[in-house]
């Protein structure tokens, strides 16, 4: 049994994870943390993380970037491995995370979906052959009209995985409207679409002469991210201090 503390338990993702864990015989939420305690939950909820004295095997953090450092300090102090799902972290906060990972197990991924992380592995393998053979690489991501950042963190993670595999030779291009010139071979285009209630779609396109290979992932519900975080919590239980990601979960 994996005992979980849920940070941001009363938010949309927190409640989704609560429902998923309730049906999981291998995990349970033993405490929740949220600045607003306005829901009935089957576990105690604390509005201040410092008041939580419940023992656990893992923490899932789906709260905002605000107060991030305090949550990392709590994980280090209590020696509880933490799954960081917060988005919009600053460079300084990411550095703080890396320092914390020297003292406690930390899992951070741009996308908690198991399918997306498998996609990242697949496009790295594809790049070895197709990009080497002169295929152009383009990434198109689509999300709902309420999403603030563009391109998505997942699109950047896909681009980085390909670029790392190819020795960092690509330059990312986000907008071609101001430049009238042919596409450079060392260009990796990233396009963002925003509209409606699209949960998340990512296409990685390898375009060669007379053929195109496309890798696609579509999320139809945010539940895929919730399920992935619970799988990650089971994985990180008992792990030594260090920085992990979803690729480690898939190994």
Tab-separated table of N, CA and C in Angstrom, residues 164-241:
chain	number	residue	atom	x	y	z
A	164	UNK	N	18.485	16.757	-27.851
A	164	UNK	CA	19.529	16.098	-27.064
A	164	UNK	C	20.070	14.873	-27.798
A	165	UNK	N	19.156	14.136	-28.415
A	165	UNK	CA	19.554	12.924	-29.147
A	165	UNK	C	20.439	13.270	-30.341
A	166	UNK	N	20.210	14.471	-30.907
A	166	UNK	CA	20.954	14.887	-32.101
A	166	UNK	C	22.103	15.839	-31.776
A	167	UNK	N	22.509	15.849	-30.519
A	167	UNK	CA	23.680	16.634	-30.142
A	167	UNK	C	23.457	18.129	-30.074
A	168	UNK	N	22.212	18.559	-29.887
A	168	UNK	CA	21.918	19.974	-29.715
A	168	UNK	C	22.073	20.810	-30.974
A	169	UNK	N	21.891	20.201	-32.136
A	169	UNK	CA	22.140	20.910	-33.392
A	169	UNK	C	20.975	21.771	-33.866
A	170	UNK	N	19.788	21.619	-33.259
A	170	UNK	CA	18.607	22.332	-33.747
A	170	UNK	C	18.409	23.688	-33.064
A	171	UNK	N	17.843	24.614	-33.822
A	171	UNK	CA	17.381	25.896	-33.279
A	171	UNK	C	15.859	25.885	-33.325
A	172	UNK	N	15.224	26.213	-32.203
A	172	UNK	CA	13.761	26.208	-32.146
A	172	UNK	C	13.208	27.481	-32.792
A	173	UNK	N	12.210	27.290	-33.644
A	173	UNK	CA	11.572	28.416	-34.336
A	173	UNK	C	10.080	28.374	-34.018
A	174	UNK	N	9.564	29.467	-33.470
A	174	UNK	CA	8.170	29.519	-33.036
A	174	UNK	C	7.289	30.341	-33.971
A	175	UNK	N	7.897	31.180	-34.814
A	175	UNK	CA	7.111	32.075	-35.657
A	175	UNK	C	7.899	32.401	-36.917
A	176	UNK	N	7.330	32.055	-38.076
A	176	UNK	CA	8.012	32.318	-39.348
A	176	UNK	C	7.415	33.508	-40.095
A	177	UNK	N	6.472	34.195	-39.476
A	177	UNK	CA	5.731	35.243	-40.187
A	177	UNK	C	6.578	36.457	-40.542
A	178	UNK	N	7.677	36.683	-39.818
A	178	UNK	CA	8.470	37.894	-40.036
A	178	UNK	C	9.720	37.646	-40.876
A	179	UNK	N	9.913	36.400	-41.289
A	179	UNK	CA	11.119	36.061	-42.055
A	179	UNK	C	10.710	35.380	-43.358
A	180	UNK	N	11.149	35.943	-44.485
A	180	UNK	CA	10.846	35.343	-45.786
A	180	UNK	C	12.098	34.642	-46.300
A	181	UNK	N	12.217	33.376	-45.967
A	181	UNK	CA	13.363	32.586	-46.410
A	181	UNK	C	13.021	31.109	-46.304
A	182	UNK	N	13.774	30.297	-47.005
A	182	UNK	CA	13.537	28.860	-46.962
A	182	UNK	C	13.874	28.303	-45.585
A	183	UNK	N	13.245	27.219	-45.277
A	183	UNK	CA	13.459	26.559	-43.983
A	183	UNK	C	14.895	26.044	-43.879
A	184	UNK	N	15.541	26.370	-42.797
A	184	UNK	CA	16.895	25.885	-42.555
A	184	UNK	C	16.841	24.431	-42.098
A	185	UNK	N	17.808	23.639	-42.489
A	185	UNK	CA	17.820	22.214	-42.128
A	185	UNK	C	18.001	22.001	-40.635
A	186	UNK	N	18.575	22.951	-39.957
A	186	UNK	CA	18.807	22.821	-38.517
A	186	UNK	C	17.723	23.539	-37.709
A	187	UNK	N	16.577	23.699	-38.321
A	187	UNK	CA	15.450	24.353	-37.674
A	187	UNK	C	14.475	23.302	-37.159
A	188	UNK	N	13.963	23.504	-35.959
A	188	UNK	CA	12.913	22.644	-35.409
A	188	UNK	C	11.727	23.541	-35.081
A	189	UNK	N	10.676	23.432	-35.871
A	189	UNK	CA	9.525	24.306	-35.704
A	189	UNK	C	8.571	23.814	-34.633
A	190	UNK	N	8.086	24.734	-33.825
A	190	UNK	CA	7.115	24.409	-32.774
A	190	UNK	C	5.932	25.364	-32.911
A	191	UNK	N	4.759	24.803	-33.162
A	191	UNK	CA	3.556	25.612	-33.361
A	191	UNK	C	2.528	25.322	-32.281
A	192	UNK	N	1.846	26.376	-31.814
A	192	UNK	CA	0.840	26.243	-30.764
A	192	UNK	C	-0.531	26.670	-31.285
A	193	UNK	N	-1.536	25.849	-30.984
A	193	UNK	CA	-2.925	26.150	-31.338
A	193	UNK	C	-3.715	26.228	-30.041
A	194	UNK	N	-4.573	27.249	-29.903
A	194	UNK	CA	-5.396	27.399	-28.711
A	194	UNK	C	-6.857	27.557	-29.135
A	195	UNK	N	-7.733	26.707	-28.574
A	195	UNK	CA	-9.136	26.835	-28.914
A	195	UNK	C	-10.022	25.869	-28.156
A	196	UNK	N	-11.243	26.306	-27.877
A	196	UNK	CA	-12.254	25.442	-27.281
A	196	UNK	C	-11.810	24.778	-26.004
A	197	UNK	N	-12.120	23.499	-25.889
A	197	UNK	CA	-11.808	22.739	-24.670
A	197	UNK	C	-10.829	21.601	-24.947
A	198	UNK	N	-9.968	21.776	-25.931
A	198	UNK	CA	-8.983	20.735	-26.259
A	198	UNK	C	-8.124	20.459	-25.031
A	199	UNK	N	-8.128	19.226	-24.565
A	199	UNK	CA	-7.347	18.873	-23.371
A	199	UNK	C	-5.862	18.901	-23.685
A	200	UNK	N	-5.472	18.299	-24.782
A	200	UNK	CA	-4.063	18.303	-25.163
A	200	UNK	C	-3.795	17.382	-26.332
A	201	UNK	N	-3.218	17.912	-27.400
A	201	UNK	CA	-2.823	17.110	-28.552
A	201	UNK	C	-1.405	17.497	-28.950
A	202	UNK	N	-0.598	16.496	-29.246
A	202	UNK	CA	0.777	16.754	-29.672
A	202	UNK	C	1.113	15.873	-30.874
A	203	UNK	N	1.574	16.497	-31.941
A	203	UNK	CA	2.024	15.791	-33.138
A	203	UNK	C	3.495	16.112	-33.360
A	204	UNK	N	4.298	15.075	-33.535
A	204	UNK	CA	5.705	15.249	-33.904
A	204	UNK	C	5.840	14.740	-35.329
A	205	UNK	N	6.207	15.639	-36.233
A	205	UNK	CA	6.213	15.345	-37.662
A	205	UNK	C	7.652	15.252	-38.160
A	206	UNK	N	7.975	14.112	-38.777
A	206	UNK	CA	9.250	13.946	-39.465
A	206	UNK	C	8.931	13.956	-40.958
A	207	UNK	N	9.284	15.052	-41.631
A	207	UNK	CA	8.918	15.224	-43.038
A	207	UNK	C	10.140	15.058	-43.926
A	208	UNK	N	10.108	14.004	-44.740
A	208	UNK	CA	11.210	13.742	-45.651
A	208	UNK	C	10.783	13.930	-47.091
A	209	UNK	N	11.603	13.491	-48.023
A	209	UNK	CA	11.287	13.574	-49.439
A	209	UNK	C	10.293	12.476	-49.805
A	210	UNK	N	9.100	12.865	-50.176
A	210	UNK	CA	8.043	11.947	-50.626
A	210	UNK	C	7.444	11.090	-49.516
A	211	UNK	N	7.755	11.370	-48.246
A	211	UNK	CA	7.123	10.621	-47.152
A	211	UNK	C	7.148	11.433	-45.867
A	212	UNK	N	6.133	11.203	-45.052
A	212	UNK	CA	6.002	11.881	-43.769
A	212	UNK	C	5.652	10.849	-42.708
A	213	UNK	N	6.366	10.907	-41.596
A	213	UNK	CA	6.080	10.046	-40.455
A	213	UNK	C	5.624	10.950	-39.313
A	214	UNK	N	4.431	10.663	-38.751
A	214	UNK	CA	3.874	11.487	-37.680
A	214	UNK	C	3.605	10.648	-36.437
A	215	UNK	N	4.108	11.110	-35.316
A	215	UNK	CA	3.811	10.499	-34.014
A	215	UNK	C	2.807	11.407	-33.305
A	216	UNK	N	1.726	10.837	-32.811
A	216	UNK	CA	0.658	11.649	-32.215
A	216	UNK	C	0.239	11.128	-30.849
A	217	UNK	N	-0.129	12.064	-29.994
A	217	UNK	CA	-0.756	11.712	-28.719
A	217	UNK	C	-1.908	12.665	-28.470
A	218	UNK	N	-3.068	12.114	-28.100
A	218	UNK	CA	-4.238	12.919	-27.785
A	218	UNK	C	-4.734	12.561	-26.392
A	219	UNK	N	-4.883	13.556	-25.553
A	219	UNK	CA	-5.478	13.368	-24.222
A	219	UNK	C	-6.945	13.793	-24.304
A	220	UNK	N	-7.843	12.862	-24.031
A	220	UNK	CA	-9.270	13.159	-24.084
A	220	UNK	C	-9.813	13.611	-22.725
A	221	UNK	N	-9.022	13.386	-21.695
A	221	UNK	CA	-9.430	13.773	-20.348
A	221	UNK	C	-8.184	14.037	-19.521
A	222	UNK	N	-8.313	14.944	-18.562
A	222	UNK	CA	-7.196	15.206	-17.652
A	222	UNK	C	-6.921	14.022	-16.728
A	223	UNK	N	-7.785	13.038	-16.780
A	223	UNK	CA	-7.585	11.847	-15.950
A	223	UNK	C	-6.276	11.142	-16.274
A	224	UNK	N	-5.788	11.279	-17.518
A	224	UNK	CA	-4.529	10.607	-17.875
A	224	UNK	C	-3.378	11.159	-17.048
A	225	UNK	N	-3.431	12.457	-16.716
A	225	UNK	CA	-2.372	13.059	-15.909
A	225	UNK	C	-2.510	12.621	-14.444
A	226	UNK	N	-3.760	12.506	-13.996
A	226	UNK	CA	-4.010	12.051	-12.630
A	226	UNK	C	-3.536	10.612	-12.446
A	227	UNK	N	-3.880	9.745	-13.393
A	227	UNK	CA	-3.471	8.336	-13.312
A	227	UNK	C	-1.950	8.213	-13.315
A	228	UNK	N	-1.306	9.004	-14.157
A	228	UNK	CA	0.152	8.960	-14.224
A	228	UNK	C	0.797	9.373	-12.917
A	229	UNK	N	0.223	10.365	-12.230
A	229	UNK	CA	0.806	10.815	-10.965
A	229	UNK	C	0.684	9.748	-9.880
A	230	UNK	N	-0.410	8.984	-9.896
A	230	UNK	CA	-0.574	7.911	-8.914
A	230	UNK	C	0.426	6.786	-9.201
A	231	UNK	N	0.604	6.461	-10.473
A	231	UNK	CA	1.615	5.462	-10.853
A	231	UNK	C	2.997	5.920	-10.412
A	232	UNK	N	3.277	7.210	-10.580
A	232	UNK	CA	4.569	7.761	-10.171
A	232	UNK	C	4.751	7.684	-8.662
A	233	UNK	N	3.669	7.903	-7.892
A	233	UNK	CA	3.743	7.834	-6.431
A	233	UNK	C	4.106	6.420	-5.983
A	234	UNK	N	3.524	5.426	-6.632
A	234	UNK	CA	3.858	4.034	-6.299
A	234	UNK	C	5.322	3.743	-6.623
A	235	UNK	N	5.791	4.308	-7.741
A	235	UNK	CA	7.176	4.087	-8.158
A	235	UNK	C	8.172	4.700	-7.188
A	236	UNK	N	7.892	5.920	-6.724
A	236	UNK	CA	8.888	6.667	-5.955
A	236	UNK	C	8.933	6.253	-4.488
A	237	UNK	N	7.942	5.499	-4.033
A	237	UNK	CA	7.928	5.028	-2.649
A	237	UNK	C	9.231	4.297	-2.322
A	238	UNK	N	9.904	4.750	-1.287
A	238	UNK	CA	11.120	4.086	-0.838
A	238	UNK	C	12.364	4.393	-1.647
A	239	UNK	N	12.259	5.270	-2.648
A	239	UNK	CA	13.419	5.574	-3.486
A	239	UNK	C	14.402	6.485	-2.748
A	240	UNK	N	15.675	6.318	-3.083
A	240	UNK	CA	16.718	7.159	-2.502
A	240	UNK	C	16.626	8.567	-3.062
A	241	UNK	N	17.242	9.507	-2.364
A	241	UNK	CA	17.266	10.899	-2.826
A	241	UNK	C	17.801	10.957	-4.247
